[in-house]
Each structure stands twice: as C-alpha cells, then as structure tokens.
PDB file of C-alpha atoms in Angstrom:
ATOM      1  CA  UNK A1281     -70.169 -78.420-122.276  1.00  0.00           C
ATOM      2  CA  UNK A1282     -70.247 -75.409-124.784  1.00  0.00           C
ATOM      3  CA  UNK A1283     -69.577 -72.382-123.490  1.00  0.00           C
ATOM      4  CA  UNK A1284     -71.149 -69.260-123.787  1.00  0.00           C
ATOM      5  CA  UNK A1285     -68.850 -66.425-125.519  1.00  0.00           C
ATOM      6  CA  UNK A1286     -69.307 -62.942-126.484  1.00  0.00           C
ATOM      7  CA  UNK A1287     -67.372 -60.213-128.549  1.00  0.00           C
ATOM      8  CA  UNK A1288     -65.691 -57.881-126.651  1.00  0.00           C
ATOM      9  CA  UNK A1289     -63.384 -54.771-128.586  1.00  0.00           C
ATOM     10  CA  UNK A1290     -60.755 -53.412-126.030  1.00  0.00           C
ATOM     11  CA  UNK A1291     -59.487 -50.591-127.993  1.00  0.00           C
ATOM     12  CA  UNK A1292     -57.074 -51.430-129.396  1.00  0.00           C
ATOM     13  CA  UNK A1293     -57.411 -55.282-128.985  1.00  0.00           C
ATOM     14  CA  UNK A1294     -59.888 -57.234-130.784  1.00  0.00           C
ATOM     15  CA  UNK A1295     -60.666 -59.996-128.705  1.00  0.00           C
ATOM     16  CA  UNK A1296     -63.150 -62.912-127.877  1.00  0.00           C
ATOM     17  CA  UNK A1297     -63.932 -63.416-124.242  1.00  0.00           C
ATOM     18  CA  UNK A1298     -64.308 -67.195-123.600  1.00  0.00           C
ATOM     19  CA  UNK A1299     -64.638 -66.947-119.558  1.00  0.00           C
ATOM     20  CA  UNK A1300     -65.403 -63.675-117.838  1.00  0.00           C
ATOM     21  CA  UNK A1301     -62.162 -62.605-115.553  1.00  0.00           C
ATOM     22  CA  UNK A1302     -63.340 -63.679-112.946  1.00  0.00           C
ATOM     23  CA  UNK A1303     -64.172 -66.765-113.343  1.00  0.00           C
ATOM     24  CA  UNK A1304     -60.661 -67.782-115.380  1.00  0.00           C
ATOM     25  CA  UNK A1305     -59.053 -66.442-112.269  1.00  0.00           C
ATOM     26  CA  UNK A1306     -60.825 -68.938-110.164  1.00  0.00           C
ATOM     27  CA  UNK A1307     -59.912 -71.745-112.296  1.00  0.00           C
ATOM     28  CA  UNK A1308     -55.823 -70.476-112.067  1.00  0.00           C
ATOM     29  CA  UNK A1309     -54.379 -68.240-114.696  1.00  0.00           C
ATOM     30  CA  UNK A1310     -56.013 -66.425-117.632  1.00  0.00           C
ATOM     31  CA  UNK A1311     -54.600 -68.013-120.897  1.00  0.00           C
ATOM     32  CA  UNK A1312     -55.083 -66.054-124.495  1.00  0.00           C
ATOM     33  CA  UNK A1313     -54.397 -67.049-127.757  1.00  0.00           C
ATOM     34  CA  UNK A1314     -53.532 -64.201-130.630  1.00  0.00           C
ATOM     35  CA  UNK A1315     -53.694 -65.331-133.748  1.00  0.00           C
ATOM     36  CA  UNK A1316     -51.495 -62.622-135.623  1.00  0.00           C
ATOM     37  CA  UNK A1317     -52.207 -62.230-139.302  1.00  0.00           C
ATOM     38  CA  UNK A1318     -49.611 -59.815-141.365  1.00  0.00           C
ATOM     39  CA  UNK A1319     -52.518 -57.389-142.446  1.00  0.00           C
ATOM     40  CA  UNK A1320     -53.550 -55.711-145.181  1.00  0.00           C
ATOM     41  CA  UNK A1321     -54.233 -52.413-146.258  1.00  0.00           C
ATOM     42  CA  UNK A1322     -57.563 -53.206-147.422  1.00  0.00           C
ATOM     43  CA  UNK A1323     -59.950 -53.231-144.527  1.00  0.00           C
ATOM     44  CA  UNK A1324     -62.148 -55.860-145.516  1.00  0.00           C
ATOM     45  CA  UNK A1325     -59.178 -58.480-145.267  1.00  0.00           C
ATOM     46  CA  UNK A1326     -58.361 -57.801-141.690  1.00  0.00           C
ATOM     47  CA  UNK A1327     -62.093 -57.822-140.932  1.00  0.00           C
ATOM     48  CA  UNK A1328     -61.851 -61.263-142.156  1.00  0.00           C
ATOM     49  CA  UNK A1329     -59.250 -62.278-139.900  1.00  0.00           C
ATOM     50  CA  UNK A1330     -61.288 -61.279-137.164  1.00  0.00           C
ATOM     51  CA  UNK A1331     -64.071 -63.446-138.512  1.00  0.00           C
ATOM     52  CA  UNK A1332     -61.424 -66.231-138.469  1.00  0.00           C
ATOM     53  CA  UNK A1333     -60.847 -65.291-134.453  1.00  0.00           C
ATOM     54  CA  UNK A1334     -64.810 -65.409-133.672  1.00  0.00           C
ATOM     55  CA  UNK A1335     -64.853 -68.858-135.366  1.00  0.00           C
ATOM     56  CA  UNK A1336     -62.355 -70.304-133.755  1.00  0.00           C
ATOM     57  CA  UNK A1337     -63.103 -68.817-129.954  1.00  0.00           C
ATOM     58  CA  UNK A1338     -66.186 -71.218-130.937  1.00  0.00           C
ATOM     59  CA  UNK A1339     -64.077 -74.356-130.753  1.00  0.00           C
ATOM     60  CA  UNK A1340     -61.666 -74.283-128.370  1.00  0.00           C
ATOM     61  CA  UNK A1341     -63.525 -76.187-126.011  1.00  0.00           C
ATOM     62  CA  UNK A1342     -61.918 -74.052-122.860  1.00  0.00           C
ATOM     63  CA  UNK A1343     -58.581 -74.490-123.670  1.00  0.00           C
ATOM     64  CA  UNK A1344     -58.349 -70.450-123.872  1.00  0.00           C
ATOM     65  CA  UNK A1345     -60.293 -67.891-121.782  1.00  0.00           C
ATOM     66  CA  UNK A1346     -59.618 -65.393-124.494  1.00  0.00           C
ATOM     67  CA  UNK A1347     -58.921 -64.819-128.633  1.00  0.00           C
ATOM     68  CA  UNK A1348     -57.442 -62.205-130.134  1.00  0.00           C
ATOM     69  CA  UNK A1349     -55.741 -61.082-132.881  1.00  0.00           C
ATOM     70  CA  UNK A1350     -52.931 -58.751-134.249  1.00  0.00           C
ATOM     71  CA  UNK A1351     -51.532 -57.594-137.015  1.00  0.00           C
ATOM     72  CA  UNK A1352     -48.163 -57.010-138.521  1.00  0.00           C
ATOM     73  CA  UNK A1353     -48.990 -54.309-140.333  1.00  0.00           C
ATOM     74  CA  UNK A1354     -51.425 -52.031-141.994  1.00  0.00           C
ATOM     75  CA  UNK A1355     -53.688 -53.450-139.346  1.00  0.00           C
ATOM     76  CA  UNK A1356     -54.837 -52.747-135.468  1.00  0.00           C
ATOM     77  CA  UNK A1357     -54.016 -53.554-133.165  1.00  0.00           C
ATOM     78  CA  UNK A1358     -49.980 -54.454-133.956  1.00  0.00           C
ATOM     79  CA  UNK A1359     -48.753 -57.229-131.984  1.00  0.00           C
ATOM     80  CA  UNK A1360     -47.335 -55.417-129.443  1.00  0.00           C
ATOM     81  CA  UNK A1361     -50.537 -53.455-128.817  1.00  0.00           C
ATOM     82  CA  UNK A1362     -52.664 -56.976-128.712  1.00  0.00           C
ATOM     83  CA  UNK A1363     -50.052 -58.190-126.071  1.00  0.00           C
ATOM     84  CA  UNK A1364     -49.777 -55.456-124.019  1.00  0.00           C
ATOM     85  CA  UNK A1365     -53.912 -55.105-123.786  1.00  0.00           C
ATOM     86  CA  UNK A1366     -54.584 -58.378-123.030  1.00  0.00           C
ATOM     87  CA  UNK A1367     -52.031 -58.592-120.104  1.00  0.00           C
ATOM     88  CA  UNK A1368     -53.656 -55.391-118.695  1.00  0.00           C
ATOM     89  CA  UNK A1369     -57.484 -57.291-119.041  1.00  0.00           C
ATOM     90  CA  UNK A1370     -55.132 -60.075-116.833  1.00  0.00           C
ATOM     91  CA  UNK A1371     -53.956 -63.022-118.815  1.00  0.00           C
ATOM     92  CA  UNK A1372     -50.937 -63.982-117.944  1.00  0.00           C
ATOM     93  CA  UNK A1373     -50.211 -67.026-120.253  1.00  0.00           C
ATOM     94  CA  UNK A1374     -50.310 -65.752-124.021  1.00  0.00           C
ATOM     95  CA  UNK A1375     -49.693 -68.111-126.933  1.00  0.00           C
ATOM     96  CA  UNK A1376     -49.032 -66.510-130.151  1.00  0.00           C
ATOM     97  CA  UNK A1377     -49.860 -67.751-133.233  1.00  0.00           C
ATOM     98  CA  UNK A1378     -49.296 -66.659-136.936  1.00  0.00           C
ATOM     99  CA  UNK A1379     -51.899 -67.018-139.398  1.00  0.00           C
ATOM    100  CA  UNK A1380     -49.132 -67.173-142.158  1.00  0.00           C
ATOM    101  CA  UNK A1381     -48.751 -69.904-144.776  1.00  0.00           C
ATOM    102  CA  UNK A1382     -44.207 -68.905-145.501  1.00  0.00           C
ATOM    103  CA  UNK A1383     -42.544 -67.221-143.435  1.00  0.00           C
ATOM    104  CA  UNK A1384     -40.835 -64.191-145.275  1.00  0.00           C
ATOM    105  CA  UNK A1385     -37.359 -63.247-143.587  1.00  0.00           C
ATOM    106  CA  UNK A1386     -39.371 -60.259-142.395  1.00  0.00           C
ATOM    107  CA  UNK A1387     -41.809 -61.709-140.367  1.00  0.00           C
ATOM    108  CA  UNK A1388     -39.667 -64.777-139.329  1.00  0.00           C
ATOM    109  CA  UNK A1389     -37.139 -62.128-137.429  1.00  0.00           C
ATOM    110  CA  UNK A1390     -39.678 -59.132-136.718  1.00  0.00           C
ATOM    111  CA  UNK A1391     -41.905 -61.152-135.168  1.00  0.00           C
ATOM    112  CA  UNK A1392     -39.624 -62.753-132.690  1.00  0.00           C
ATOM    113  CA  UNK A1393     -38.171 -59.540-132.074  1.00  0.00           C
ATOM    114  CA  UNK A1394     -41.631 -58.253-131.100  1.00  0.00           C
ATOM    115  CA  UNK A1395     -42.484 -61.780-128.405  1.00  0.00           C
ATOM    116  CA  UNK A1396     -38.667 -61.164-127.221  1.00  0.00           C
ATOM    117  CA  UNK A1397     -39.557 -57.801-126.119  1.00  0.00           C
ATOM    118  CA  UNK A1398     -42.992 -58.418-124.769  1.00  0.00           C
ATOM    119  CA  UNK A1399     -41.275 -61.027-122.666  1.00  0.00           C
ATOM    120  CA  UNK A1400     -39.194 -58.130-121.408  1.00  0.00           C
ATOM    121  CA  UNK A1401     -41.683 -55.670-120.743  1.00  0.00           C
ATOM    122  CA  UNK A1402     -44.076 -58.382-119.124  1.00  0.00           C
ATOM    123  CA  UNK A1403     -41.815 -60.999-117.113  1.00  0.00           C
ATOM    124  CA  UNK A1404     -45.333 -61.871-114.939  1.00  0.00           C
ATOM    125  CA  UNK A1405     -46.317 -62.999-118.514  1.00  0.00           C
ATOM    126  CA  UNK A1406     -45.217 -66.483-120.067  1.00  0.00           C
ATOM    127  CA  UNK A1407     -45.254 -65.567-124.151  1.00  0.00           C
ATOM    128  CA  UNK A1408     -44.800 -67.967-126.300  1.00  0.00           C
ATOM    129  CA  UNK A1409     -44.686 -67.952-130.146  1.00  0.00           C
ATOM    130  CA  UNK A1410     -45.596 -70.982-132.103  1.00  0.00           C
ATOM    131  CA  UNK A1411     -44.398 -71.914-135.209  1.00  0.00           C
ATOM    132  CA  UNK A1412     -46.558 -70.031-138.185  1.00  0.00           C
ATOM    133  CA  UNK A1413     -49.161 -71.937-139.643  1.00  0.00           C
ATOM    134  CA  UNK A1414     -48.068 -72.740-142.992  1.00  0.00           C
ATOM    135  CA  UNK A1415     -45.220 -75.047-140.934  1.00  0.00           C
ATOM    136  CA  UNK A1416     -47.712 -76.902-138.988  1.00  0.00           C
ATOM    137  CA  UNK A1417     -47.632 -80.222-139.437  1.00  0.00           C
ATOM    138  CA  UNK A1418     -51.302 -81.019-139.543  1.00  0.00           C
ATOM    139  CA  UNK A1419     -51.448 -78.521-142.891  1.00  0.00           C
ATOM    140  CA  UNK A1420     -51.037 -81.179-145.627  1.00  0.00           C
ATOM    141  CA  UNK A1421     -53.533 -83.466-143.562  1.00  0.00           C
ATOM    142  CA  UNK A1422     -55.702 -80.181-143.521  1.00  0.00           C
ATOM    143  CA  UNK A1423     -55.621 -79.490-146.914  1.00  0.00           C
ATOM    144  CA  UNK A1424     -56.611 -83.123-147.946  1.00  0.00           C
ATOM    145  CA  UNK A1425     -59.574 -82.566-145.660  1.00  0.00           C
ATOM    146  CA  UNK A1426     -60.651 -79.648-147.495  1.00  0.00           C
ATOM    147  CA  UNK A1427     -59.979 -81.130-151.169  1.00  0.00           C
ATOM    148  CA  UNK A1428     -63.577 -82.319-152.457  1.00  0.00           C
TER     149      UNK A1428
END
C-alpha cells in the first residue's frame, strides 16, 4: 500500500512526515531516519540534499514514520539540532545515516561524538549511527546499476 506523505519544515528540522503522530504511536514507537549530508556553503547543494530526503521518504515502504536530514556544516539544521527536534515531534527510535562517499578523520570522529552525546541528552531515545554510505556494501552493486 503506498502511503500518503507530505512535507513538513519544523524549524529547524527539515523533515518528511510518513505517518501522522498519531497514528505511528498506535502502531508502537515513532522511528526516523536522518540522512546527514556534510553541507555546503552554497545553498543550492543542501537544497539538493533535501530533494534526496523527499525522494527517498517516497520509498520506504513504512519502514520510517519520518525523514530528515542534517548537516555537518554550513548547513541547517546541524545534527544535533535534527536530533533534538525530531525527539521533541516524538520519535523515539532515530537511525542516522551519512550521505558521505569517505569518511574524512573529521567526520568519522565528529560525528560519533555528536550520536554519543545525543544518546546522553536523550536516554528515552535509541540512536544509532550507521556506517556512511560510501562503506555500504551494496555501493559497487549500485554503481553497476547506474553504469549505462
């Protein structure tokens, strides 16, 4: 069954609702996925992240009641920000995800740092951080997919 989705901007969070609150209660605990992207001072690339976010809250097939996203920097809302406002709108199992192809020794401590101390501030919260996409091990299946 597809469901029916709609934008919704918390400031600061940008996020795609999947399920109202409500209803994602009834079914047990609200579950989010933030896909966090390292940002760019040029607006137009973290506008298409967000694209990236509204296509894939199209194809999750329920697994999430929300999307968001976050960015490292030069972006809003940071990681911590995204975290924090979508545990206020209720979702209490978070999955973070990084929309990087290497991990630079900045992000691959920072951004621990920052889901370690989320996790502190939010123990009614289970964060978890996956590994960044680049180290997925569907990407060189991926990329054959996409070669014409």
């Amino acid at each position: 069954m597809a469901m029916a989705w709609r934008a919704a901007v918390i400031c600061p969070v940008f996020a795609i609702t999947l399920m109202d609150a409500d209803s994602a209660q009834l079914g047990g605990i609200m579950k989010t996925v933030i896909l966090i992207a390292s940002g760019s001072e040029a607006v137009a690339a973290n506008e298409e992240v967000k694209g990236v976010v509204t296509g894939l809250a199209a194809h999750l097939d329920g697994r999430y009641d929300r999307v968001a996203c976050a960015f490292m920097a030069h972006g809003e809302p940071g990681v911590s920000a995204a975290i924090d406002g979508e545990i206020a709108v209720g979702a209490r199992e978070l999955v973070c995800f990084p929309y990087f192809l290497t991990a630079t020794p900045a992000w691959s401590t920072a951004l621990p740092a920052l889901v370690e101390q989320a996790r502190r501030d939010h123990p009614e919260a289970t964060i978890t951080l996956e590994r960044y996409l680049g180290a997925q091990r569907a990407m060189p299946r991926l990329l054959a997919q996409l070669l014409p």
